[in-house]
Short mmCIF file of C-alpha atoms in Angstrom, two decimals:
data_model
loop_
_atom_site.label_atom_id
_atom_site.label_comp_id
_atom_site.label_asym_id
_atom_site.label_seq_id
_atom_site.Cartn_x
_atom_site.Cartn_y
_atom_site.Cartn_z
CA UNK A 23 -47.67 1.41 53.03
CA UNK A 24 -44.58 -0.28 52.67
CA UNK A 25 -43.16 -0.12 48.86
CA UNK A 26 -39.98 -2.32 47.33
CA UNK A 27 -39.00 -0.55 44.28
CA UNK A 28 -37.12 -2.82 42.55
CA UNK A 29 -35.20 -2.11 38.89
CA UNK A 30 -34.51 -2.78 36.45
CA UNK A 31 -37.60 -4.93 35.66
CA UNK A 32 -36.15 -6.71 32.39
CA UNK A 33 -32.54 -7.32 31.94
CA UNK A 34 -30.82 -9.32 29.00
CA UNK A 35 -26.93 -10.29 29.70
CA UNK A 36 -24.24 -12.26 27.73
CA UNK A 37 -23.22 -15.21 28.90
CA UNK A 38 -19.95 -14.50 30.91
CA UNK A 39 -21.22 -11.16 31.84
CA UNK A 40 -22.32 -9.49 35.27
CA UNK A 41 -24.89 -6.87 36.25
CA UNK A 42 -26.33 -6.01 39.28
CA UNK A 43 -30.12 -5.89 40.38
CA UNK A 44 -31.65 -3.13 42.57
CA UNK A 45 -34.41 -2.94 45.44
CA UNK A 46 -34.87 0.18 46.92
CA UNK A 47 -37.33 0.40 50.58
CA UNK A 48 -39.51 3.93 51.28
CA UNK A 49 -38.96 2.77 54.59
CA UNK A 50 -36.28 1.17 57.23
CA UNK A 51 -36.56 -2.68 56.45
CA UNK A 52 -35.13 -4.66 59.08
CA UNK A 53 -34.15 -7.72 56.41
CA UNK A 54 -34.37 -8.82 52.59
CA UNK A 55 -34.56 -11.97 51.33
CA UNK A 56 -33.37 -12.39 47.45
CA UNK A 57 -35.45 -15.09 45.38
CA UNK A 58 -35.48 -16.53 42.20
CA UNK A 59 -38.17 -17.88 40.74
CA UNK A 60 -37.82 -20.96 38.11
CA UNK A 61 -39.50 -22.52 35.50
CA UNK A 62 -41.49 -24.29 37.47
CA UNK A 63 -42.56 -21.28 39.29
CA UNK A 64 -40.91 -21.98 42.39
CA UNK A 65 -39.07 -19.35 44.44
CA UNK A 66 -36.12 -20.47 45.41
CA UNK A 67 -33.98 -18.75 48.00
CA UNK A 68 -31.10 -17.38 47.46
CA UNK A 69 -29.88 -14.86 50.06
CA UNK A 70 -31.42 -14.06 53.65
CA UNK A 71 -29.51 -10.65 55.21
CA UNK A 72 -30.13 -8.81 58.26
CA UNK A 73 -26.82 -6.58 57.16
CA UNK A 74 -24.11 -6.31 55.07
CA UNK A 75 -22.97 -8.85 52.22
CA UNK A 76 -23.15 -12.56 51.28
CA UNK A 77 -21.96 -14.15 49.12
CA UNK A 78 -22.82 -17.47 47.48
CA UNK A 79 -20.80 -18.91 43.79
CA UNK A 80 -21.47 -16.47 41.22
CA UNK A 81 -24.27 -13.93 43.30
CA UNK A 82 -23.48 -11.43 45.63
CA UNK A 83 -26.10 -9.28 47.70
CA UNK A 84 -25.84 -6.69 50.09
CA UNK A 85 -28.52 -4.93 52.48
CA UNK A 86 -27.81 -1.37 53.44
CA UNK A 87 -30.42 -0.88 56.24
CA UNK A 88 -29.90 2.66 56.84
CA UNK A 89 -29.50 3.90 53.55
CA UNK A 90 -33.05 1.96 52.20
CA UNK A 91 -31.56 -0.60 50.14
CA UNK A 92 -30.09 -3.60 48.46
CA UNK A 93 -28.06 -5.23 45.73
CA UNK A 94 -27.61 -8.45 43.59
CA UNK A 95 -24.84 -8.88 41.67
CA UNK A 96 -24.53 -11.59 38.99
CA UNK A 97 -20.93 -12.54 37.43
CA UNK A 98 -20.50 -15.03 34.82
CA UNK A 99 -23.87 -15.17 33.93
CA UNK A 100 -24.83 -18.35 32.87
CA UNK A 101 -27.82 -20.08 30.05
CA UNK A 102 -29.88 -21.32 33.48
CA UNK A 103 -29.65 -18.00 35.37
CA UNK A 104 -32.26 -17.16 33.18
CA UNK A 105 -35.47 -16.61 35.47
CA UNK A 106 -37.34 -14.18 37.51
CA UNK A 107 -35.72 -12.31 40.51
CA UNK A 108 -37.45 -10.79 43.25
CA UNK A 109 -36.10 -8.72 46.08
CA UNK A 110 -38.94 -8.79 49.68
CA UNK A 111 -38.05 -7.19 52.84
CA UNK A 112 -39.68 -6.99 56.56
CA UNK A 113 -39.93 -4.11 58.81
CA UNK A 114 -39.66 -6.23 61.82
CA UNK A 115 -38.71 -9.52 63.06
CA UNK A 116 -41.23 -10.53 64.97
CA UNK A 117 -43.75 -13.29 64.96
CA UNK A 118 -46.14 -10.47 62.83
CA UNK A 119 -43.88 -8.93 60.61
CA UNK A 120 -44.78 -9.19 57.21
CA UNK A 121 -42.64 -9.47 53.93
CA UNK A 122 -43.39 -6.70 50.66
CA UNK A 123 -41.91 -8.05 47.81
CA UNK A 124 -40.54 -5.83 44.50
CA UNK A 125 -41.88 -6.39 41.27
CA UNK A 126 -38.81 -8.71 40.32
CA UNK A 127 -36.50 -8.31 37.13
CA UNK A 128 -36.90 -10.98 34.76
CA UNK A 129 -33.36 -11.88 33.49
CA UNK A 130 -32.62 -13.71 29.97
CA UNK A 131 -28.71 -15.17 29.10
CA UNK A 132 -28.32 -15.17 26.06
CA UNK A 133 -25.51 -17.49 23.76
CA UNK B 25 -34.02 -28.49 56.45
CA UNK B 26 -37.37 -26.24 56.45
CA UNK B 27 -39.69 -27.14 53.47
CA UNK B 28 -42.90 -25.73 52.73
CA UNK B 29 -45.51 -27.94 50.66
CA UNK B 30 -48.19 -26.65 48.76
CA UNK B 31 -51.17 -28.74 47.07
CA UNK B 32 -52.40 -28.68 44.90
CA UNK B 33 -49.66 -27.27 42.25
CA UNK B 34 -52.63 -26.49 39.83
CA UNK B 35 -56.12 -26.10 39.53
CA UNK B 36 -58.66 -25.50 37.45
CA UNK B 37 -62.31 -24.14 39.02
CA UNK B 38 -65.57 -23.34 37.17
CA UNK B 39 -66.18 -19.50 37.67
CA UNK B 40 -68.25 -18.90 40.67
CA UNK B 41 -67.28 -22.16 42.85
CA UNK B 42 -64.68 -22.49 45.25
CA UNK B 43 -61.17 -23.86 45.62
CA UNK B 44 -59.11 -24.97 48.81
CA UNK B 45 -55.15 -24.87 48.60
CA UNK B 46 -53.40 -26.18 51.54
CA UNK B 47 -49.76 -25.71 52.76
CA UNK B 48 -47.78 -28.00 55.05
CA UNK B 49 -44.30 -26.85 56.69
CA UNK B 50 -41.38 -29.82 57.27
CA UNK B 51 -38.51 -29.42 59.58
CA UNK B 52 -40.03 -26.23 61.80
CA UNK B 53 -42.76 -24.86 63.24
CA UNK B 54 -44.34 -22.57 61.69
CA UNK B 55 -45.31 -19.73 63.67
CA UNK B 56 -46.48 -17.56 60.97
CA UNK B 57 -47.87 -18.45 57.71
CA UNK B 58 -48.56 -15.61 54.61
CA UNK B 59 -50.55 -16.48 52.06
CA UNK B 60 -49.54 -14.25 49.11
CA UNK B 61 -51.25 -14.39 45.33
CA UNK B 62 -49.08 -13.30 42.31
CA UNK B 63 -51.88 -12.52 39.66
CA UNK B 64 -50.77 -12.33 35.54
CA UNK B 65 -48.07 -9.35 34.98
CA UNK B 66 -47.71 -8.10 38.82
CA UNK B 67 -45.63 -8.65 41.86
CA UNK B 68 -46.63 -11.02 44.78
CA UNK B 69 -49.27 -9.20 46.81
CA UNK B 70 -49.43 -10.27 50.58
CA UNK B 71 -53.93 -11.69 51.41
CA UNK B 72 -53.01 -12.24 55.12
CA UNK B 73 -50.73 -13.01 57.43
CA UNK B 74 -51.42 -15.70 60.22
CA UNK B 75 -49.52 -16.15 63.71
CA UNK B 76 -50.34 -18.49 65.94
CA UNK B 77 -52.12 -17.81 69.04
CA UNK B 78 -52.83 -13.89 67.09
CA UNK B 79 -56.23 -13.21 64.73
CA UNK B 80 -55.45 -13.38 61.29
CA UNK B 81 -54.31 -10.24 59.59
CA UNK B 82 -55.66 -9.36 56.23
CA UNK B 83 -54.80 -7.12 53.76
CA UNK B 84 -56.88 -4.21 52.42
CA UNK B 85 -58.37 -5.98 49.33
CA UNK B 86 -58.82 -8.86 51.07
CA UNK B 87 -61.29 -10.34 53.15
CA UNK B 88 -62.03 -13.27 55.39
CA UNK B 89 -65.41 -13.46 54.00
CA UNK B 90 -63.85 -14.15 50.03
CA UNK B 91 -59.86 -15.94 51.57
CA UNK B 92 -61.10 -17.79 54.50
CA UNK B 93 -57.89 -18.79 56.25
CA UNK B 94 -57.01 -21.99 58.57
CA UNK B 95 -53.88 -22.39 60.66
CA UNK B 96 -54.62 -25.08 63.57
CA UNK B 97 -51.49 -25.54 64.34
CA UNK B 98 -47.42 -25.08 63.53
CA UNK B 99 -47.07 -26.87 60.66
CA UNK B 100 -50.07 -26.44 58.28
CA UNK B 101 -52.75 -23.94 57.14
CA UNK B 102 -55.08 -23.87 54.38
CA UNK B 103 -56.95 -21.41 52.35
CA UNK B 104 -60.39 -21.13 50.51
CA UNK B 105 -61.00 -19.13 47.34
CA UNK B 106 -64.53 -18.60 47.89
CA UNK B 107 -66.73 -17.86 44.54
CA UNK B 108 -63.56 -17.66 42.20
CA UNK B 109 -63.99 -15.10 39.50
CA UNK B 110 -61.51 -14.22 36.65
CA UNK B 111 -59.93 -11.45 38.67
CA UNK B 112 -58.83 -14.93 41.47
CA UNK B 113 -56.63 -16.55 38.55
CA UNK B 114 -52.53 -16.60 39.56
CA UNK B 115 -50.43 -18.15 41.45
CA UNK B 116 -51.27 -18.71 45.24
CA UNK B 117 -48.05 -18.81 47.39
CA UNK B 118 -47.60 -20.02 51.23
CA UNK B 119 -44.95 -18.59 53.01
CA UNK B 120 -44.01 -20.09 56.80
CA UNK B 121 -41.70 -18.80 59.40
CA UNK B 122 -40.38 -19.31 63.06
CA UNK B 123 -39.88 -15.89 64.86
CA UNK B 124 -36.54 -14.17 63.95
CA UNK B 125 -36.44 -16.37 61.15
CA UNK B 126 -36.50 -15.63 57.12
CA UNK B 127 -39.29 -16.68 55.32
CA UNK B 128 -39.46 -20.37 53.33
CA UNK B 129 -41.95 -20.60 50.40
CA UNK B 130 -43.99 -23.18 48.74
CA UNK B 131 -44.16 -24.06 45.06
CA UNK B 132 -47.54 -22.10 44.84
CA UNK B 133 -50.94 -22.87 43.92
CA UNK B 134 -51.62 -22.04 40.14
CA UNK B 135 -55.18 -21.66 40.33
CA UNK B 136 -56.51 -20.69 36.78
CA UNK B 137 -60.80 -20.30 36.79
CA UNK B 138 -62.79 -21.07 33.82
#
């Protein structure tokens, strides 16, 4: 089936600092959606792409259809950055399509 | 702006009973509903995906008979954990989405069986 490969799976930054987060697809994925999940254990959106790049403050992500993958990029990391990350694409867009998500990278800012 | 509610957040269930969690979608319709279950140290794993007007779609692992799934109409659905075991504890999560749309997602379910 479908696999999102996502790396790394831990990642500790400096506050100030930047690093970029990975998903990788087996397969041609149509979209990705970026998430982060808080402490509350909600996911919370943070990027929806059908192609190329968005950008939103600080994060950056880009979806590279064709060559089975997409980015996050984190600048300036910040103390309540700090979370889970997950990466989920879809094959299709219609009313059936389903979403695979990666096994998320759990980020810690540090002082 | 699209919202997806989930109830309840958290729940606790003797082992062998049975727990409902329910999802309700503001501000769209929602045309397809996944219910997904993120169990202790892994990834979000997809039960079954529901569209209206299409028979539910579920996942190998999962059954109807154990995740019996509602969805009467565009904005809610609900699902049953029939005869939770250990192996049920995590976090149940409801997805919604109109066609050609991304996917908005509840708080989750915690569902933790004792």
């Amino acid at each position: 089936g479908d696999q999102v490969e996502q790396s790394p799976s831990a990642l500790s930054l400096h506050e100030g600092t930047g690093s970029a987060l990975r998903c990788n697809f087996t397969t041609t994925m149509r979209a990705v959606q970026w998430f982060r999940k808080n402490s509350r254990g909600s996911l919370i959106n943070l990027f929806y792409l059908a192609s190329g790049t968005k950008e939103n403050g600080r994060l950056k992500s880009a979806f590279d259809s064709k060559e089975r993958y997409s980015t996050l990029h984190i600048r300036d990391a910040q103390l309540e950055d700090s979370g889970t990350y997950f990466c989920a694409a879809r094959r299709d867009n219609n009313a059936g399509a389903k979403l695979t998500f990666g096994g998320g990278t759990r980020l810690t800012v540090r002082p | 702006g699209a919202l997806v509610y989930q109830y309840p957040r958290r729940t606790i269930c003797k082992s062998g009973t049975s727990m409902r969690m329910e999802c309700q979608a503001v501000g769209f319709q929602a045309t397809s509903v996944a219910w997904y279950r993120q169990s202790p140290q892994k990834t979000f794993e997809l039960i079954a995906l529901s569209t209206v007007n299409s028979a539910i779609k579920y996942e190998q692992n999962f059954t109807q008979e154990k995740f019996p799934i509602s969805h009467p109409n565009l904005s809610f659905s609900s699902m049953t954990v029939l005869n939770a075991y250990l192996e049920d504890r995590g976090l149940y999560l409801c997805g919604a989405r109109t066609e050609n749309s991304d996917y908005t997602f509840g708080s989750g379910t915690r569902l933790l069986v004792i």
